[in-house]
């Protein structure tokens, strides 16, 4: 392949956008293709271990301010980012620039288009995000995580290829058959991502309080909780005699997912993809207030597959959760079917599929 082939990846400063970019980078580098990451300054802080030859920060901003001054400032930062990215692309001459959604990818992808480079965007969610919608008219190809994506124009649909959501190698490695524990311990994994751990701390412990003592004796709960919530959550479980491990972050989350008999979490695209590849049943609580209701659509997809229960946040009460947990713990055959349905929805080779599309689009 030679060292002259280069792909620039553009991904913003959250794990949800960086994980699929990281998975693609591993595949491309294994093929002898060099990778450079373009990200916003926040992403550059997270990107210490990102598999790339270089990490280039590019100015960006998310339109949120209502004041004219705020909008002008955002516009100026994005324009600076576009000019910076255009200059970098002209210097480095990549075969293609690949964006992974979120406003931090707007300047790199627009800058690349203005520089005449080939461009691809990957849409992880079941509804196209605002940044990708903005870019969809200017790119050469659109890769999608879901077979059906809402909010696309007809022109954008014509550019789409369904590849799935790339997952990290650790996720593929963790995939294993679902093992029902009989009458033994029931492993419950609870996590909420950066924006969702609070609700889990508020709802899950009181739900466990409402369950029978016999049910509680079987539970082993692994729960992600913010540092300020850990004492409260741990105290309730301890008082109930429920075995639990509580931490702010689990580095080995895919392995813990594989050990779980049921997962309670948010429904970001990465979470949904990982649940499917590993093949585990879940209760999913979409993040409310999202502009495009993308998490609701993601959870709806797994629910339609018979792999998950989607519970919207207003309905996510201790009473509702206790009832769902009691029902599921008493239905091992149903949980096993949910696990199998999740697995059948998984695309473990999504990173390879995306790499093929990227290489086919590139002008090497």
PDB file of C-alpha atoms in Angstrom, residues 77 127 256 335:
ATOM      1  CA  UNK A  77     -15.011  30.169  15.070  1.00  0.00           C
ATOM      2  CA  UNK A 127     -32.061  10.067  12.822  1.00  0.00           C
ATOM      3  CA  UNK A 256     -18.814  -6.200  32.034  1.00  0.00           C
ATOM      4  CA  UNK A 335     -34.342 -12.790  28.316  1.00  0.00           C
TER       5      UNK A 335
END
